PDB file of C-alpha atoms in Angstrom:
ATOM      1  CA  UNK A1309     -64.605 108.027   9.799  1.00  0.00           C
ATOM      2  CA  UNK A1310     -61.217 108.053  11.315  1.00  0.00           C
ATOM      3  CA  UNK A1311     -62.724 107.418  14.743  1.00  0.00           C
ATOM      4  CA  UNK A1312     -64.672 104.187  13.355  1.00  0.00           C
ATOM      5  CA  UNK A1313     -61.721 103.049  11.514  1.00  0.00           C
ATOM      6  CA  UNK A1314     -60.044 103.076  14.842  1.00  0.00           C
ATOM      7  CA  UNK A1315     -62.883 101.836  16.382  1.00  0.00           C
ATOM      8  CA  UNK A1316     -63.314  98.954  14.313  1.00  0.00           C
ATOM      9  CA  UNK A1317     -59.395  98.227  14.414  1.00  0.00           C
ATOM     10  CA  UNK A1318     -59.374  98.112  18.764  1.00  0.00           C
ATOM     11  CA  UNK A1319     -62.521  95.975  18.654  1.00  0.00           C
ATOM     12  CA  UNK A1320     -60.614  93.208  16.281  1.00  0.00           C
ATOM     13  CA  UNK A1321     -57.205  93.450  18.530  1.00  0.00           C
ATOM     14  CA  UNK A1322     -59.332  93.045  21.344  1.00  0.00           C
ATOM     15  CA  UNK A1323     -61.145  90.037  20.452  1.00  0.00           C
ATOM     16  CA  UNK A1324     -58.655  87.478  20.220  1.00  0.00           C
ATOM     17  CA  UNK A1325     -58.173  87.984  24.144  1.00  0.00           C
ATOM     18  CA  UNK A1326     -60.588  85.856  25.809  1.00  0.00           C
ATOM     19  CA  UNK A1327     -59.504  84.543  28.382  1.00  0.00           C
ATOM     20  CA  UNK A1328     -60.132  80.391  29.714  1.00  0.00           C
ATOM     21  CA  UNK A1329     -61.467  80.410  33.155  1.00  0.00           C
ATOM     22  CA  UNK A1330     -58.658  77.660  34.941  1.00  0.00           C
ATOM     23  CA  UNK A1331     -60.756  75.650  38.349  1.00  0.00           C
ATOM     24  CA  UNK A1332     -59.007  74.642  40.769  1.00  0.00           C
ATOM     25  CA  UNK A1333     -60.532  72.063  43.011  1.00  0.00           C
ATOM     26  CA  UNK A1334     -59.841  71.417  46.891  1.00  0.00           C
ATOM     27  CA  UNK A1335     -61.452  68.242  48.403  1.00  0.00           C
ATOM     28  CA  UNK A1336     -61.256  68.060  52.274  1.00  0.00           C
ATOM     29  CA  UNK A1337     -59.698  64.668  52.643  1.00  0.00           C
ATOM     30  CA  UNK A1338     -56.250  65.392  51.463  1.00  0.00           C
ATOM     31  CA  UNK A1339     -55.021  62.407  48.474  1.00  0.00           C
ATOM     32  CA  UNK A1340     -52.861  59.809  49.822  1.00  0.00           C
ATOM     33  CA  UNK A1341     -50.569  57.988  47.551  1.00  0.00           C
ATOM     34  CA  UNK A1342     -51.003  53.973  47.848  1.00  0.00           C
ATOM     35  CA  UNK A1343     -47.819  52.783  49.241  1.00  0.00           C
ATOM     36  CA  UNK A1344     -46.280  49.428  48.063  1.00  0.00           C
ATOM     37  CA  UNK A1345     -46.632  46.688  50.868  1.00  0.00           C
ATOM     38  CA  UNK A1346     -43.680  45.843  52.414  1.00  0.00           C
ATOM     39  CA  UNK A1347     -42.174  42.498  51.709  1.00  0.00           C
ATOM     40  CA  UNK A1348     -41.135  39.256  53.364  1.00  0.00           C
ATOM     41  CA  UNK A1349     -37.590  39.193  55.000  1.00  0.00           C
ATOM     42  CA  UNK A1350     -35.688  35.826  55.454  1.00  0.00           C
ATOM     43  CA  UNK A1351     -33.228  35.405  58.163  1.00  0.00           C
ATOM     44  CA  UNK A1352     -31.841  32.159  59.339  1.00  0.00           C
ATOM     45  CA  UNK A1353     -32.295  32.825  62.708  1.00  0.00           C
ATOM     46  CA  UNK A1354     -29.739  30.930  65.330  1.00  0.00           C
ATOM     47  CA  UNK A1355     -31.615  27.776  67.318  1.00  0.00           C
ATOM     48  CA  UNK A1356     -30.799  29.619  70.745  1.00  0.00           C
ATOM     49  CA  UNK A1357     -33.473  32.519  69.322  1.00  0.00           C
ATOM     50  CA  UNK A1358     -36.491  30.239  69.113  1.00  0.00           C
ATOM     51  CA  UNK A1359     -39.179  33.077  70.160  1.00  0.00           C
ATOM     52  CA  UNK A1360     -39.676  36.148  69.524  1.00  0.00           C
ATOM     53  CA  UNK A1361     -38.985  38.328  73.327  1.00  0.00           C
ATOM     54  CA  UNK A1362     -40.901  41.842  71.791  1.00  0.00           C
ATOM     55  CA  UNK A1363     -43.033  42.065  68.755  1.00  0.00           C
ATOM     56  CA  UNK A1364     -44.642  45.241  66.759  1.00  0.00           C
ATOM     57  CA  UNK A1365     -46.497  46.056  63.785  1.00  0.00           C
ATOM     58  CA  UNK A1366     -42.367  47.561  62.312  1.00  0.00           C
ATOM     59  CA  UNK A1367     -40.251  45.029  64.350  1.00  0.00           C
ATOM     60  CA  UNK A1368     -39.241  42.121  66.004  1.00  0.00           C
ATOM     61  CA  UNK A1369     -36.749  41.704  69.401  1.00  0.00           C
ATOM     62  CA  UNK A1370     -35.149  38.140  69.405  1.00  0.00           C
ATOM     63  CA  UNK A1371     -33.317  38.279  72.894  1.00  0.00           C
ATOM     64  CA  UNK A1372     -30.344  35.310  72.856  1.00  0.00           C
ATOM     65  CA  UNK A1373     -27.877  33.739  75.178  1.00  0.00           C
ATOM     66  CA  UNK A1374     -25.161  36.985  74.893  1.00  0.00           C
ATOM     67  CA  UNK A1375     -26.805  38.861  72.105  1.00  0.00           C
ATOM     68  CA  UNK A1376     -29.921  40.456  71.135  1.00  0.00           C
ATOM     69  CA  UNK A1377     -31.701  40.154  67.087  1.00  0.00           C
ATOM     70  CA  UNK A1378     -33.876  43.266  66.411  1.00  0.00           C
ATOM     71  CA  UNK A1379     -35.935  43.409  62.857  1.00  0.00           C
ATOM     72  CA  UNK A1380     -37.077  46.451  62.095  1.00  0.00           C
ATOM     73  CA  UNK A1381     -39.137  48.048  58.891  1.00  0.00           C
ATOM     74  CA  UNK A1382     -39.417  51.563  58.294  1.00  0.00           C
ATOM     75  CA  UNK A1383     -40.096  54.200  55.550  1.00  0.00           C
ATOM     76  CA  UNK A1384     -37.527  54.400  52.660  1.00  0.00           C
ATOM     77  CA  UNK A1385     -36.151  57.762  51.509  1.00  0.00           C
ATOM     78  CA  UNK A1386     -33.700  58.742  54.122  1.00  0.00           C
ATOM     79  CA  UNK A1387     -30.773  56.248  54.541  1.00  0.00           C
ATOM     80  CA  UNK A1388     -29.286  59.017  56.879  1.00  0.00           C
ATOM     81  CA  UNK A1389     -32.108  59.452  58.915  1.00  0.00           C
ATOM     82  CA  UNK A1390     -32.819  55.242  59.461  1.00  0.00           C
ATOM     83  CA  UNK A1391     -28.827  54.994  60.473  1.00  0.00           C
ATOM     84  CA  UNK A1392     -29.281  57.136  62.599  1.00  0.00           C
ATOM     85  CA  UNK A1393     -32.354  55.575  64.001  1.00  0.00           C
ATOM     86  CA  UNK A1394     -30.653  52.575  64.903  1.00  0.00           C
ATOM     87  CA  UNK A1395     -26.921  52.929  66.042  1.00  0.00           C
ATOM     88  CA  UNK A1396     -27.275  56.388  67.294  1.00  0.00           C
ATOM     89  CA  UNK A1397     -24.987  57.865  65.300  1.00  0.00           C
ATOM     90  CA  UNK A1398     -24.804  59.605  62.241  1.00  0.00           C
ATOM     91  CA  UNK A1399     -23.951  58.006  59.101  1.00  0.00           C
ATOM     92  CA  UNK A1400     -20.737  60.424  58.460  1.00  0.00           C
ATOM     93  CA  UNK A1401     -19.716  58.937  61.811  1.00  0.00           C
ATOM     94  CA  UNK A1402     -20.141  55.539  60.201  1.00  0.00           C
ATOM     95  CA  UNK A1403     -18.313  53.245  57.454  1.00  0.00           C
ATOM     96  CA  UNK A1404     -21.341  52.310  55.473  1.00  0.00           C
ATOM     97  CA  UNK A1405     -20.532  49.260  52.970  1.00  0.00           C
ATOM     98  CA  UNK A1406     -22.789  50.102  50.372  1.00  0.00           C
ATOM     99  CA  UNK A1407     -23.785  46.126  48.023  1.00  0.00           C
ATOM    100  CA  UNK A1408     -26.196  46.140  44.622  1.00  0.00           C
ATOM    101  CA  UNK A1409     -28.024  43.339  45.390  1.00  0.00           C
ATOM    102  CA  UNK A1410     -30.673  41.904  41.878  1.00  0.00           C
ATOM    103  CA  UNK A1411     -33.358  44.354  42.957  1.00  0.00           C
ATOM    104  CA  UNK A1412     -32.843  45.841  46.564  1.00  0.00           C
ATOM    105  CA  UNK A1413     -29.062  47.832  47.689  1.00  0.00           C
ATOM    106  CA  UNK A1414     -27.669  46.783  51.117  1.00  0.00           C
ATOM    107  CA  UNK A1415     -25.877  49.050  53.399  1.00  0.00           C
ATOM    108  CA  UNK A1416     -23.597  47.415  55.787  1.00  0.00           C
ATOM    109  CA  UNK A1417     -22.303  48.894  58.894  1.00  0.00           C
ATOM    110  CA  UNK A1418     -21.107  48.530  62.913  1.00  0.00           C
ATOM    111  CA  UNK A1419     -20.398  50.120  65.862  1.00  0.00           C
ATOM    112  CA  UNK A1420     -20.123  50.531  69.649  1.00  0.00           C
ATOM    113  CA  UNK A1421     -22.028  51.973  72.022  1.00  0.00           C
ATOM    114  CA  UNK A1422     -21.975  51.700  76.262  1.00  0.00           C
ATOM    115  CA  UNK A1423     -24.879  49.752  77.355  1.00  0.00           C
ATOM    116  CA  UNK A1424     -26.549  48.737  80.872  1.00  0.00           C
ATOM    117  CA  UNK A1425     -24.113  45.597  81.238  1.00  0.00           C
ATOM    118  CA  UNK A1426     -20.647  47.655  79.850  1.00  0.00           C
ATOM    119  CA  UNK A1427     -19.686  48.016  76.483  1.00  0.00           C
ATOM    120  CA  UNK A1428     -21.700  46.496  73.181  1.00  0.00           C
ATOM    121  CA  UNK A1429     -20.943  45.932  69.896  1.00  0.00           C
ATOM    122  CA  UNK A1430     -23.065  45.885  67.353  1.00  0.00           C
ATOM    123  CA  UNK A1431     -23.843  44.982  63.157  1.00  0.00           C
ATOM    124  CA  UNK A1432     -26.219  45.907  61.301  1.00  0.00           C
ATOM    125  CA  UNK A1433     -27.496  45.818  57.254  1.00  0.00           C
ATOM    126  CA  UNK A1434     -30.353  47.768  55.871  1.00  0.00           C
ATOM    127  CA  UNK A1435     -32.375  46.722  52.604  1.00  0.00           C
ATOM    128  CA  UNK A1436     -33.491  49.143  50.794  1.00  0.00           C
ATOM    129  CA  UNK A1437     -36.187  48.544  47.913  1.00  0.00           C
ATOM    130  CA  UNK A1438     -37.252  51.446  47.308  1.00  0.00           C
ATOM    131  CA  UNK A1439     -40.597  51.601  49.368  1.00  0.00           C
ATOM    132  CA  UNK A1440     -38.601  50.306  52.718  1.00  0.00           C
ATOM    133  CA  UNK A1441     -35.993  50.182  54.806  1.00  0.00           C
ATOM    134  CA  UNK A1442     -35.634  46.456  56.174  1.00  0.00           C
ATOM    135  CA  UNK A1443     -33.117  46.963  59.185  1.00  0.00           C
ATOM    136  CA  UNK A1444     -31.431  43.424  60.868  1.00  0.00           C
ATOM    137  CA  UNK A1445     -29.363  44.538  64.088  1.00  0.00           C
ATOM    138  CA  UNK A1446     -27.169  42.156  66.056  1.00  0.00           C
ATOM    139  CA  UNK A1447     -26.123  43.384  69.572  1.00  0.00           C
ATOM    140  CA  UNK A1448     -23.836  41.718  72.449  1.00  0.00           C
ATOM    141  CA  UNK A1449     -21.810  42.578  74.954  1.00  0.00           C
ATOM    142  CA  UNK A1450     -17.563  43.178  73.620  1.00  0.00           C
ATOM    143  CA  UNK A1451     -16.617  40.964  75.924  1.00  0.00           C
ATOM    144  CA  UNK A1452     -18.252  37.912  74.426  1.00  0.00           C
ATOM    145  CA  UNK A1453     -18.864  39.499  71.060  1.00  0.00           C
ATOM    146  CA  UNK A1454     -15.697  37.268  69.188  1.00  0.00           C
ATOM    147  CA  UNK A1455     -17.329  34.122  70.300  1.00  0.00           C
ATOM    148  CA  UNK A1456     -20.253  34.755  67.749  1.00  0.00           C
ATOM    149  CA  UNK A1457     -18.281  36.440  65.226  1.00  0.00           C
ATOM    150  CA  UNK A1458     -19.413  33.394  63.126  1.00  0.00           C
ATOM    151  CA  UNK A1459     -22.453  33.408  64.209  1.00  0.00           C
ATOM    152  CA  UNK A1460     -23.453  37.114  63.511  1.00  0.00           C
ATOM    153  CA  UNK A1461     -21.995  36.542  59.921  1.00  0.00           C
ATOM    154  CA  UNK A1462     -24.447  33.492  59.176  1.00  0.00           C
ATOM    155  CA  UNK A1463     -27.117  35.676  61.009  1.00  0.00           C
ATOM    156  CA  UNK A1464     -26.517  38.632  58.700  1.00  0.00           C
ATOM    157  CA  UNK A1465     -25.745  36.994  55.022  1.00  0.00           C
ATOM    158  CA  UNK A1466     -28.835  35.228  55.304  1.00  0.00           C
ATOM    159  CA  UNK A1467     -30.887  38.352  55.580  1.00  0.00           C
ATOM    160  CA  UNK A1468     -32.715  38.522  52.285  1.00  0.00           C
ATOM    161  CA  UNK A1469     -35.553  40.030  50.860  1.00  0.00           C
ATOM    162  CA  UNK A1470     -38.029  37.275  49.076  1.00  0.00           C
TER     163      UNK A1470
END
């Protein structure tokens, strides 16, 4: 009697411990998340820049008299990485103006670097929405940099995202 009492009292504890069979699924294309599409840029572009001199699916080269207009968009995520990208220097190196703007942030920044024809200064803001990185870099030689001081400004407060 004991033994079916005991039984009986194992086979009740016992049976409250089914366990649910979890599936896991594996397809062989691996998911990719649907990326937003980048959006239009507007820059007022100087008259002296009237075609584009290189063009690619994430940029633009607008070669000028002294200076050179590159328009670049990339992957958002890492600010460090897309400073980087472009001046060639970290952004720790770098005095980064960071500017809310109504639905993008803008990170201003410049810097110097030797080129083929001597030393070159350079500007540069990146928009950041997000999805996107939209990079506008102004380059020219430091000699005749300070004679387009004005223009580089005008170049770079125009660049919007609409």
């Amino acid at each position: 009697m004991k033994k079916l009492l005991l039984l009986l009292v194992c086979g009740m504890i016992f049976a409250g411990c089914g366990a649910e069979q979890t599936m896991e699924t594996v397809a062989d294309e691996p998911a990719v998340q649907v990326s937003a599409e980048p959006r239009e840029i507007y820059v007022a572009l100087p008259d002296d820049s009237v075609l584009p001199a290189m063009e690619s699916d994430s940029g633009t080269v607008y070669f000028c008299k002294d200076y050179d207009i590159s328009i670049q968009t990339m992957e958002s995520g890492d600010l460090r990485k897309t400073v980087e990208s472009v001046s060639g220097y970290s952004s720790e190196d770098l005095t980064i103006m960071e500017t809310a703007v109504s639905d993008y942030v803008r990170y201003d920044f410049v810097w110097s670097a030797a080129g083929e024809l001597g030393q070159q200064v350079c500007r540069a803001s990146i928009l950041d929405d997000g999805n996107y990185h939209y990079v506008l870099a102004v380059m020219g030689n430091a000699d005749t940099a300070g004679e387009y001081g004005e223009i580089w400004s005008g170049i770079l407060e125009s660049f919007c995202l609409v």
